[in-house]
Short mmCIF file of C-alpha atoms in Angstrom, two decimals:
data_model
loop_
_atom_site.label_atom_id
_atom_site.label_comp_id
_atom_site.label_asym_id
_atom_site.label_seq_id
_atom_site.Cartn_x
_atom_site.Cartn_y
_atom_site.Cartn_z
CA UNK A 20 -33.16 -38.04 26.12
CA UNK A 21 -31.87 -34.84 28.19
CA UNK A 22 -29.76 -32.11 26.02
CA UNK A 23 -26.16 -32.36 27.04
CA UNK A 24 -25.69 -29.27 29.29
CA UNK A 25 -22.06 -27.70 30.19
CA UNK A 26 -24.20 -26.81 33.80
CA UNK A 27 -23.81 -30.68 34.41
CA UNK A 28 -19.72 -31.14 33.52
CA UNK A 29 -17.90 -32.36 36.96
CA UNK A 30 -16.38 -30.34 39.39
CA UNK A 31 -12.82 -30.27 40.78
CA UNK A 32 -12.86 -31.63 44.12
CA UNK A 33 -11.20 -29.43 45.30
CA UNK A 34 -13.40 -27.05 45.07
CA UNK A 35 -16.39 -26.12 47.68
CA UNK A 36 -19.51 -26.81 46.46
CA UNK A 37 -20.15 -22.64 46.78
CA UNK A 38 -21.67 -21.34 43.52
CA UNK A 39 -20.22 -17.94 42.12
CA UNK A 40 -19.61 -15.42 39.29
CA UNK A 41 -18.64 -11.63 39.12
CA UNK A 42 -21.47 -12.09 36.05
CA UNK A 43 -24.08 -12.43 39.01
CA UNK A 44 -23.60 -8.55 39.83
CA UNK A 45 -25.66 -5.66 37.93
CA UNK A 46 -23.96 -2.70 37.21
CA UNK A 47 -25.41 -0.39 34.30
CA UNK A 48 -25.59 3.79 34.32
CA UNK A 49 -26.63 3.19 38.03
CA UNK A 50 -29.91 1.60 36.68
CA UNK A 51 -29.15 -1.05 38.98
CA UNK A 52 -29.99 1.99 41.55
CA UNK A 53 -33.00 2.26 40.72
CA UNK A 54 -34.77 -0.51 42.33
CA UNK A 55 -34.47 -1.63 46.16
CA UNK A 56 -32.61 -4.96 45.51
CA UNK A 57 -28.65 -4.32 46.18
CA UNK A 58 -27.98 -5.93 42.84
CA UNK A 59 -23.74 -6.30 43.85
CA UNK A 60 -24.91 -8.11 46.89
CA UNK A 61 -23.37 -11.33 45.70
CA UNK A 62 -20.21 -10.22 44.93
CA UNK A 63 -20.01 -8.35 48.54
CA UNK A 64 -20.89 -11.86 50.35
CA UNK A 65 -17.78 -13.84 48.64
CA UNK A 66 -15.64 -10.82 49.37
CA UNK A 67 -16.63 -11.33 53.16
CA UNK A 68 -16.15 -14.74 52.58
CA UNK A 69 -12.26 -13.93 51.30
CA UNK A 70 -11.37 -11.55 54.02
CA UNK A 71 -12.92 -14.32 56.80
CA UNK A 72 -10.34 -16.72 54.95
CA UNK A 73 -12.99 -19.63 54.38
CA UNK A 74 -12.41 -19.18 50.53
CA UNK A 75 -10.52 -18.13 47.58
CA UNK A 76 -11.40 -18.01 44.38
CA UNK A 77 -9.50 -21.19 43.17
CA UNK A 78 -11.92 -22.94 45.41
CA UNK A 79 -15.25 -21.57 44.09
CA UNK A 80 -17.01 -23.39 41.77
CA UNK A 81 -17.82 -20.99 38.68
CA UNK A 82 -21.38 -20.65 37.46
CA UNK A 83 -21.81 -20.50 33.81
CA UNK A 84 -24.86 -18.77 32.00
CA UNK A 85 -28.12 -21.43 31.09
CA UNK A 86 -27.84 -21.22 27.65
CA UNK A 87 -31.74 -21.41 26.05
CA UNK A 88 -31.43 -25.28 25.48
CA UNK A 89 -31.00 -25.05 29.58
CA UNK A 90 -33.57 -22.76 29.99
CA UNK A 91 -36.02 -24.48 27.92
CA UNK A 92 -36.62 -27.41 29.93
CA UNK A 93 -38.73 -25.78 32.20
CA UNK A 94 -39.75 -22.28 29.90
CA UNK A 95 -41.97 -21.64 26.78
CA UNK A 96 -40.61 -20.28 23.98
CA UNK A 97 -43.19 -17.58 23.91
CA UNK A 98 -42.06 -16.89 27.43
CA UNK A 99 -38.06 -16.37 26.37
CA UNK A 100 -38.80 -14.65 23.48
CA UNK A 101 -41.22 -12.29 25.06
CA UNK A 102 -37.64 -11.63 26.81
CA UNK A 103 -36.49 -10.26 24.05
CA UNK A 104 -38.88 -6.70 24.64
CA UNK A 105 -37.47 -4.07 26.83
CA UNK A 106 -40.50 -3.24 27.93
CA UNK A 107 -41.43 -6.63 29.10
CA UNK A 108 -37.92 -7.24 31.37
CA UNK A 109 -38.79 -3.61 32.69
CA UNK A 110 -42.21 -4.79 34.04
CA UNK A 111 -40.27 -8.49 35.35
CA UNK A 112 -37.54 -6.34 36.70
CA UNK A 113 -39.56 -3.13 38.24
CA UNK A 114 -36.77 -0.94 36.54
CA UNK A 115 -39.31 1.44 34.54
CA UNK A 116 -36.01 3.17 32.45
CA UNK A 117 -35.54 -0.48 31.15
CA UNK A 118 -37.89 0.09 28.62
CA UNK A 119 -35.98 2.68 26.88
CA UNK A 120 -32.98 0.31 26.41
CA UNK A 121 -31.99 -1.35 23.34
CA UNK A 122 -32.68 -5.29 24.21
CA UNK A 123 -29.56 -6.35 23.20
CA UNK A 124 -28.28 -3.88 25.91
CA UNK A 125 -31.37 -5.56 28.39
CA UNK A 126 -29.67 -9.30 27.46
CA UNK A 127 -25.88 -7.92 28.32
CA UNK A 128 -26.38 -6.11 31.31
CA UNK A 129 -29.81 -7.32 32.98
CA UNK A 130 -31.08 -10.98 32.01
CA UNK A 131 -27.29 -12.32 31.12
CA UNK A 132 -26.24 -11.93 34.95
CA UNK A 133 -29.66 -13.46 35.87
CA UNK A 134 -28.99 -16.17 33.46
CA UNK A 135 -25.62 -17.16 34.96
CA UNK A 136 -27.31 -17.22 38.57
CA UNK A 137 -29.94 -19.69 36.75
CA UNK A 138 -27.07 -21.72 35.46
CA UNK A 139 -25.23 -21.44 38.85
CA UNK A 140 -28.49 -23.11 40.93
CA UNK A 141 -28.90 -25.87 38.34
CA UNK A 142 -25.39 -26.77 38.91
CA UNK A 143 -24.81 -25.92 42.30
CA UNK A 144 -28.16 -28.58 42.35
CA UNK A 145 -26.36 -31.71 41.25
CA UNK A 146 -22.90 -29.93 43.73
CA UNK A 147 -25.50 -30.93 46.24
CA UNK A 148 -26.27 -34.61 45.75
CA UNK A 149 -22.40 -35.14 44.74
CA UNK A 150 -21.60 -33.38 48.25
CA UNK A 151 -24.36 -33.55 50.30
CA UNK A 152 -24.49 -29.72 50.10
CA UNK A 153 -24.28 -26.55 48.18
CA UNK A 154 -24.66 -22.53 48.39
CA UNK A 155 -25.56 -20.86 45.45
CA UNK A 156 -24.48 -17.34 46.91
CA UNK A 157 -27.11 -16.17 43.64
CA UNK A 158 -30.36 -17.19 42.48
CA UNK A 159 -34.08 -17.85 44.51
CA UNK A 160 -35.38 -16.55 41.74
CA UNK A 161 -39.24 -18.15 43.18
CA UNK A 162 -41.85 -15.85 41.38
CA UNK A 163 -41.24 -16.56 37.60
CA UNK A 164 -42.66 -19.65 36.52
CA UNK A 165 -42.45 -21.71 33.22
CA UNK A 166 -44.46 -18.97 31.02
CA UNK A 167 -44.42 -15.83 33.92
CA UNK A 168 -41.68 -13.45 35.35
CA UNK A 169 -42.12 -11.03 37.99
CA UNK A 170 -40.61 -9.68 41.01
CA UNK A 171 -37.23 -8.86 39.86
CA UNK A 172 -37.33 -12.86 39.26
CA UNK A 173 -36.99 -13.82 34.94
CA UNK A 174 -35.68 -17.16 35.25
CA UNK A 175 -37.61 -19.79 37.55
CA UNK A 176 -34.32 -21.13 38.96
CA UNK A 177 -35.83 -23.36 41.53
CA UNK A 178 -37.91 -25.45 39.18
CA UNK A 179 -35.02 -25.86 36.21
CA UNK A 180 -32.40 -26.97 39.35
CA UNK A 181 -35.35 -29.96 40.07
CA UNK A 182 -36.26 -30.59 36.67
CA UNK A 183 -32.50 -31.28 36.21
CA UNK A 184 -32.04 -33.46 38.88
CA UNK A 185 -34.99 -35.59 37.82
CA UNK A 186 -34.24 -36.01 34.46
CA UNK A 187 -30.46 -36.45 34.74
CA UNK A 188 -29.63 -37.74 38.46
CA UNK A 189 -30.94 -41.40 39.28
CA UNK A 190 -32.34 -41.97 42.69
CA UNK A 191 -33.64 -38.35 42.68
CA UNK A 192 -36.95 -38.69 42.40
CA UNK A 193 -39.03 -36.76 45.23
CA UNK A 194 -37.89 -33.16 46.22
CA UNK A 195 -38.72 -30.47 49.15
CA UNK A 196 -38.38 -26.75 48.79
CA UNK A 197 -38.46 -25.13 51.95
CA UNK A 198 -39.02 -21.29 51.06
CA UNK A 199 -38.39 -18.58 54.12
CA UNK A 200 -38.43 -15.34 51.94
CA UNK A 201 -40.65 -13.15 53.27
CA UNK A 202 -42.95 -13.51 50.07
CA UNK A 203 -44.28 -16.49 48.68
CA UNK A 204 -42.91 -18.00 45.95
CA UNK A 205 -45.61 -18.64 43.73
CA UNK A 206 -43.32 -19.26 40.74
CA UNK A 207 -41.74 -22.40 41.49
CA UNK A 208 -45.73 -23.55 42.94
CA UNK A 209 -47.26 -22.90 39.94
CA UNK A 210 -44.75 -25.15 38.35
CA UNK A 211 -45.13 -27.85 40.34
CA UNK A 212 -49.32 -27.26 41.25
CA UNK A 213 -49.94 -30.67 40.38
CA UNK A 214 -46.54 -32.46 41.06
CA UNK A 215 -46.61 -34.93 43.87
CA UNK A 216 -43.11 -35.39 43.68
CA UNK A 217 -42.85 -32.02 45.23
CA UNK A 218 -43.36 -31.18 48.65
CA UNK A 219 -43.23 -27.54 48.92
CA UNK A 220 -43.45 -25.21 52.55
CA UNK A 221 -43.64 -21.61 52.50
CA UNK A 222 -43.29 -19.20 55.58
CA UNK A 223 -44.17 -15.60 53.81
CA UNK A 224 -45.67 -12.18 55.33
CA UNK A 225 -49.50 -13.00 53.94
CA UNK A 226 -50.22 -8.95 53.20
CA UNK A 227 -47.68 -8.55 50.76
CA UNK A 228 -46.53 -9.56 47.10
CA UNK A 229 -47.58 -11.52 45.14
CA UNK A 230 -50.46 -12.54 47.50
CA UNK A 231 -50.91 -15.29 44.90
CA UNK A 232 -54.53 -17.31 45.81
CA UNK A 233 -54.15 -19.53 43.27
CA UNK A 234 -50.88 -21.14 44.25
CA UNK A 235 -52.04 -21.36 48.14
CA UNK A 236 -54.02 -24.49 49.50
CA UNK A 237 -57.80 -24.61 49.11
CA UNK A 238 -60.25 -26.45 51.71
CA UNK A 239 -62.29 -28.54 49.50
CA UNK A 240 -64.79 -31.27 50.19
CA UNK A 241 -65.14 -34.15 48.22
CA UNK A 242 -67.74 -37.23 49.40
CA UNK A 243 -67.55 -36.05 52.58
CA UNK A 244 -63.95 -35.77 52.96
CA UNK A 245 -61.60 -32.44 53.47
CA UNK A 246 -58.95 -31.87 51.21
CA UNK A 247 -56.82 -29.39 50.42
CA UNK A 248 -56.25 -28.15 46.78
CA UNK A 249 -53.10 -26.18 45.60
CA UNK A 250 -49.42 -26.46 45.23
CA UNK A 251 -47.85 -25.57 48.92
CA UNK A 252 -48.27 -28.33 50.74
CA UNK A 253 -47.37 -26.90 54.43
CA UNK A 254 -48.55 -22.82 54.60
CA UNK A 255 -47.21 -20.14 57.55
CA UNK A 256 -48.82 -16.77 56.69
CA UNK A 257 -47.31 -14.03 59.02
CA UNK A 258 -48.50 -11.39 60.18
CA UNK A 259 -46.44 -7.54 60.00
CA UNK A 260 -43.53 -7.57 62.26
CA UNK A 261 -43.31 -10.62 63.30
CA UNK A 262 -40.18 -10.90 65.50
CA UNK A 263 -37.55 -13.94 66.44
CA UNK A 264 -39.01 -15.81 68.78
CA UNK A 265 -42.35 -16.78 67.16
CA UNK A 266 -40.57 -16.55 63.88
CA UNK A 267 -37.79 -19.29 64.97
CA UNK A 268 -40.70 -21.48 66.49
CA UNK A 269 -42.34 -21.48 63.41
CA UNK A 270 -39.65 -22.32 61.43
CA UNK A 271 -38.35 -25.05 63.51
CA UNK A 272 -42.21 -26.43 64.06
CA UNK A 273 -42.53 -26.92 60.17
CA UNK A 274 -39.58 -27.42 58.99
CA UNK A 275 -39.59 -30.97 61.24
CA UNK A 276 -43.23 -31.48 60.30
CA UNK A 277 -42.37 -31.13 56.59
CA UNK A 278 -39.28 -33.16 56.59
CA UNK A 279 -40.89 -36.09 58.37
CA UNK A 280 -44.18 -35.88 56.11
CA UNK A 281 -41.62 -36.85 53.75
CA UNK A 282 -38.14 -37.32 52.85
CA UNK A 283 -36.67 -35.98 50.06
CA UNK A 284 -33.84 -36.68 47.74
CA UNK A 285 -33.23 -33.25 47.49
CA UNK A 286 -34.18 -30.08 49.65
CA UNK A 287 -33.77 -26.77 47.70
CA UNK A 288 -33.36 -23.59 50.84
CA UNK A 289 -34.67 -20.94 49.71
CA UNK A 290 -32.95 -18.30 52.54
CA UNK A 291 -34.16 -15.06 51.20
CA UNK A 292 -33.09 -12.12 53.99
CA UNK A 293 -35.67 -9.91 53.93
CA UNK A 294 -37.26 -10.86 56.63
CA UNK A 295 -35.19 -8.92 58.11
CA UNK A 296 -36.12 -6.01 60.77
CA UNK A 297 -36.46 -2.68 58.68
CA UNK A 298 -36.23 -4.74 54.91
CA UNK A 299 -38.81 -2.06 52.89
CA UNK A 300 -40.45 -4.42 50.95
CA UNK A 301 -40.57 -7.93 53.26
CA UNK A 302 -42.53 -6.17 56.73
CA UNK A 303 -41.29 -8.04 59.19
CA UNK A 304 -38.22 -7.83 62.29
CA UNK A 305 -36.06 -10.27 62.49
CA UNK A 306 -32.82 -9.70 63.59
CA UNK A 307 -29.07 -10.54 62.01
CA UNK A 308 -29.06 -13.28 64.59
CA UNK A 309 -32.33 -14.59 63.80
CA UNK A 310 -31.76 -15.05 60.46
CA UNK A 311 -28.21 -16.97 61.31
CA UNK A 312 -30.17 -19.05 63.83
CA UNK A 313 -33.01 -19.85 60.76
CA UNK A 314 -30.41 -20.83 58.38
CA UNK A 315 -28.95 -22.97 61.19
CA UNK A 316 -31.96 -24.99 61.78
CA UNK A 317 -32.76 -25.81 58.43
CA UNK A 318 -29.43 -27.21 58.00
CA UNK A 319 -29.44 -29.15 60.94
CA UNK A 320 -32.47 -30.83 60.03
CA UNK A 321 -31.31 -31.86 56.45
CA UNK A 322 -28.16 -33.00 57.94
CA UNK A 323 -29.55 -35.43 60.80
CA UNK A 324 -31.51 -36.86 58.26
CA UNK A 325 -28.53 -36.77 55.90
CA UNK A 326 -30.57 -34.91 52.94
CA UNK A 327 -28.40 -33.10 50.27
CA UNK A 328 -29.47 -29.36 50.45
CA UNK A 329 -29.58 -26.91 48.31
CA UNK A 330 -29.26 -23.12 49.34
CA UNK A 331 -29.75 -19.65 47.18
CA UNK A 332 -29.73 -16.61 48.89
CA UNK A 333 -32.97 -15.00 47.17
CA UNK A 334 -34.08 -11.59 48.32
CA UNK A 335 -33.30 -9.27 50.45
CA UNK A 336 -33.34 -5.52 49.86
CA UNK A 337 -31.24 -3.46 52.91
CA UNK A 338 -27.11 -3.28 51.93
CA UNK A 339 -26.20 -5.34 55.54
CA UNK A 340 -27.85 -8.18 54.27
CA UNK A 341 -24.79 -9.75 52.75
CA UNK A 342 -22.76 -9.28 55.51
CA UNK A 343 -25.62 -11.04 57.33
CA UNK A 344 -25.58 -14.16 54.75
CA UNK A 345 -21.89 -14.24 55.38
CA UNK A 346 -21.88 -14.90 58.73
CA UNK A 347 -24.58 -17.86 58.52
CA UNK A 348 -22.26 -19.28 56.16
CA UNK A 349 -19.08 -19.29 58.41
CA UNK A 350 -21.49 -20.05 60.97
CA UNK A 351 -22.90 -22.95 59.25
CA UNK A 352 -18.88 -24.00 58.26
CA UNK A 353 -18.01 -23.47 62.49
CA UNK A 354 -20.49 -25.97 63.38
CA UNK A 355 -19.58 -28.55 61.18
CA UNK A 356 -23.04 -28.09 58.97
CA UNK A 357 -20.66 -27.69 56.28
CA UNK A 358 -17.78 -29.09 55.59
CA UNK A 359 -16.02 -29.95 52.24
CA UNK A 360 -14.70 -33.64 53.18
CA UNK A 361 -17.47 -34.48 56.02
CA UNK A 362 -19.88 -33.67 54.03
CA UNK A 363 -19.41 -35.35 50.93
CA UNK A 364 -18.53 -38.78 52.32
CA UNK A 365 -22.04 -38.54 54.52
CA UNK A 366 -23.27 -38.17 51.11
CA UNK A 367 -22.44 -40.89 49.74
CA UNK A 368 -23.42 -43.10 52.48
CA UNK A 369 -26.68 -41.86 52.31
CA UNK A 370 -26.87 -42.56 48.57
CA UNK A 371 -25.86 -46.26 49.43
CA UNK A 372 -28.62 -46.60 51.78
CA UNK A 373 -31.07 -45.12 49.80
CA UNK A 374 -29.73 -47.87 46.84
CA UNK A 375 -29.93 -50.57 49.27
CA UNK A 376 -33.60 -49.49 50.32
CA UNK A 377 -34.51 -49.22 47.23
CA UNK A 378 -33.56 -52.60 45.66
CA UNK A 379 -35.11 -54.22 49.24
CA UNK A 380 -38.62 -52.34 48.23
CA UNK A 381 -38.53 -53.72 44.33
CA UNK A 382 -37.13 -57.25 45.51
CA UNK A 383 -40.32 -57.25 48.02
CA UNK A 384 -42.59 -55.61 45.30
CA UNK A 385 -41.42 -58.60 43.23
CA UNK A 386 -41.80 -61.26 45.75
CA UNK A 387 -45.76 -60.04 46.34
#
């Protein structure tokens, strides 16, 4: 039987199924300054948000922190209480001064605003099946798995939000994580490696972090027959500097090949931003527009299949990159990809029909 979790309580309708908290931002003695990740990005994307008048904050849904009973349905307990060493959340975070903090100082300032961004996916995971969408304007945090951290990434995020769902949503049962950061996100495919109920595609920049062999698909032959081995199911490895056009193309290509391999209950978007042109750590140009037009796809195919997706923000490492994931969301919201009311009711269609399709298959399962 699941814990009860407070990251599972319902949600005011009235509120958009947007995922927030001034807790997401990291601001310590301008350590935060220290690495290339804009750690107030998050707060700087609602406040664009505000001043474009598509929200306030009585209609953002508040994350809460994942307490340890959250965290440890997908982590060891070795793994969170190696957490509790400086040094060790220095390495994770790529802050070396970390490591001459006291830890309780390291839980406050660093891993509690990570935690609430964990919390804020999980929920913002079940926002998405109740409304047939969800932003968490946080998290992606797709290079720590179950028992590793790295990246700036010390909560895997990705894999609690599914875990969730399929241990406390019925009729979620199969998911797809469709993963455009510009590095691959080994975390969440070393969690699932062997999980067939987990479809995962990942576009990433092949010469740079974490360059992760063991996560990516292996030709193998077995009596004669070619298979492939690993946890990503559909692989794009780019190459430096790849620019819109083939980028988009790509994007497009898989993201309809993936979705009509097979449909999910539940597609988690993870939209990292630096892909884009002049990021320092992603090496490769796309533009502002490209990564609107991305976002836009990926939406459009979950919602002409009526999917319930799931979107964190993830990296992105240049300071106009949350001006940029601002205007995909009001982009998104001007062409109707989301919209509070529209939205939700498509939902719940689509959960009927699946209902209805399912009792059809076990009445025919029965009958044979």
């Amino acid at each position: 039987m699941p814990h009860r979790s407070e990251l599972y309580e319902d949600i005011p309708s009235v509120c958009w199924p947007i995922v927030y908290s001034p807790d997401y931002n990291i601001t310590f003695m301008g350590l935060e300054k220290l690495h290339p990740f804009d750690a107030g990005k998050w707060g700087k994307v609602i406040n664009f948000l505000k001043e474009e008048k598509l929200i306030g904050d009585d209609l953002i849904v508040q994350a809460r922190e994942a307490t340890d009973e959250d965290l440890l349905v997908v982590h060891t307990r070795r793994y969170l209480n190696k957490l509790k060493w400086s040094f060790v959340v220095a390495t994770i975070t790529e802050i070396p001064p970390v490591l001459f903090l006291p830890n309780f100082l390291v839980q406050r300032k660093v891993l509690k605003p990570l935690r609430t961004q964990t919390g804020g996916t999980i929920m913002a995971g079940k926002l998405a099946v109740d409304r047939g969408w969800a932003i968490n304007v946080g998290g992606g945090f797709h290079h720590c798995s179950s028992d590793k951290g790295g990246g700036f990434c010390a909560y895997a995020d990705i894999t609690l939000a599914i875990k969730f769902l399929f241990e406390r949503v019925p009729g979620v049962s199969k998911a797809t994580i469709i993963d455009l950061d510009a590095h691959q996100g080994n975390g969440h495919e070393r969690d699932f490696m062997d999980d067939q109920k987990v479809y995962i595609m990942d576009v990433y920049n092949r010469y740079i972090y974490p360059g992760d062999g063991f996560a990516k698909p292996i030709l193998c032959l077995f009596s004669n027959t070619e298979t492939f081995l690993g946890a990503i199911k559909r692989k794009v490895e780019l190459e430096w500097g790849t620019e819109d056009t083939e980028y988009l193309q790509k994007v497009h290509t898989h993201v309809e090949g993936a979705l009509n391999e097979l449909k999910p209950d539940i597609i988690v978007y993870n939209a990292g931003t630096d892909i884009l042109d002049g990021d320092p750590l992603g090496g490769l140009a796309i533009s502002p527009q490209g990564i609107v037009k991305r976002d836009e796809v990926v939406f459009k195919a979950a919602r002409s299949r009526r999917i319930p997706i799931l979107m964190v923000t993830s990296g992105g490492y240049q300071k106009r990159t949350a001006r940029i994931i601002a205007d995909s969301i009001l982009n998104l919201h001007n062409l109707g990809l989301i919209d509070k009311e529209l939205v939700a009711s498509e939902a719940e269609n689509s959960k009927v029909e699946k209902m209805i399709r399912d009792s059809v298959t076990d009445l025919t399962n029965l009958s044979l």
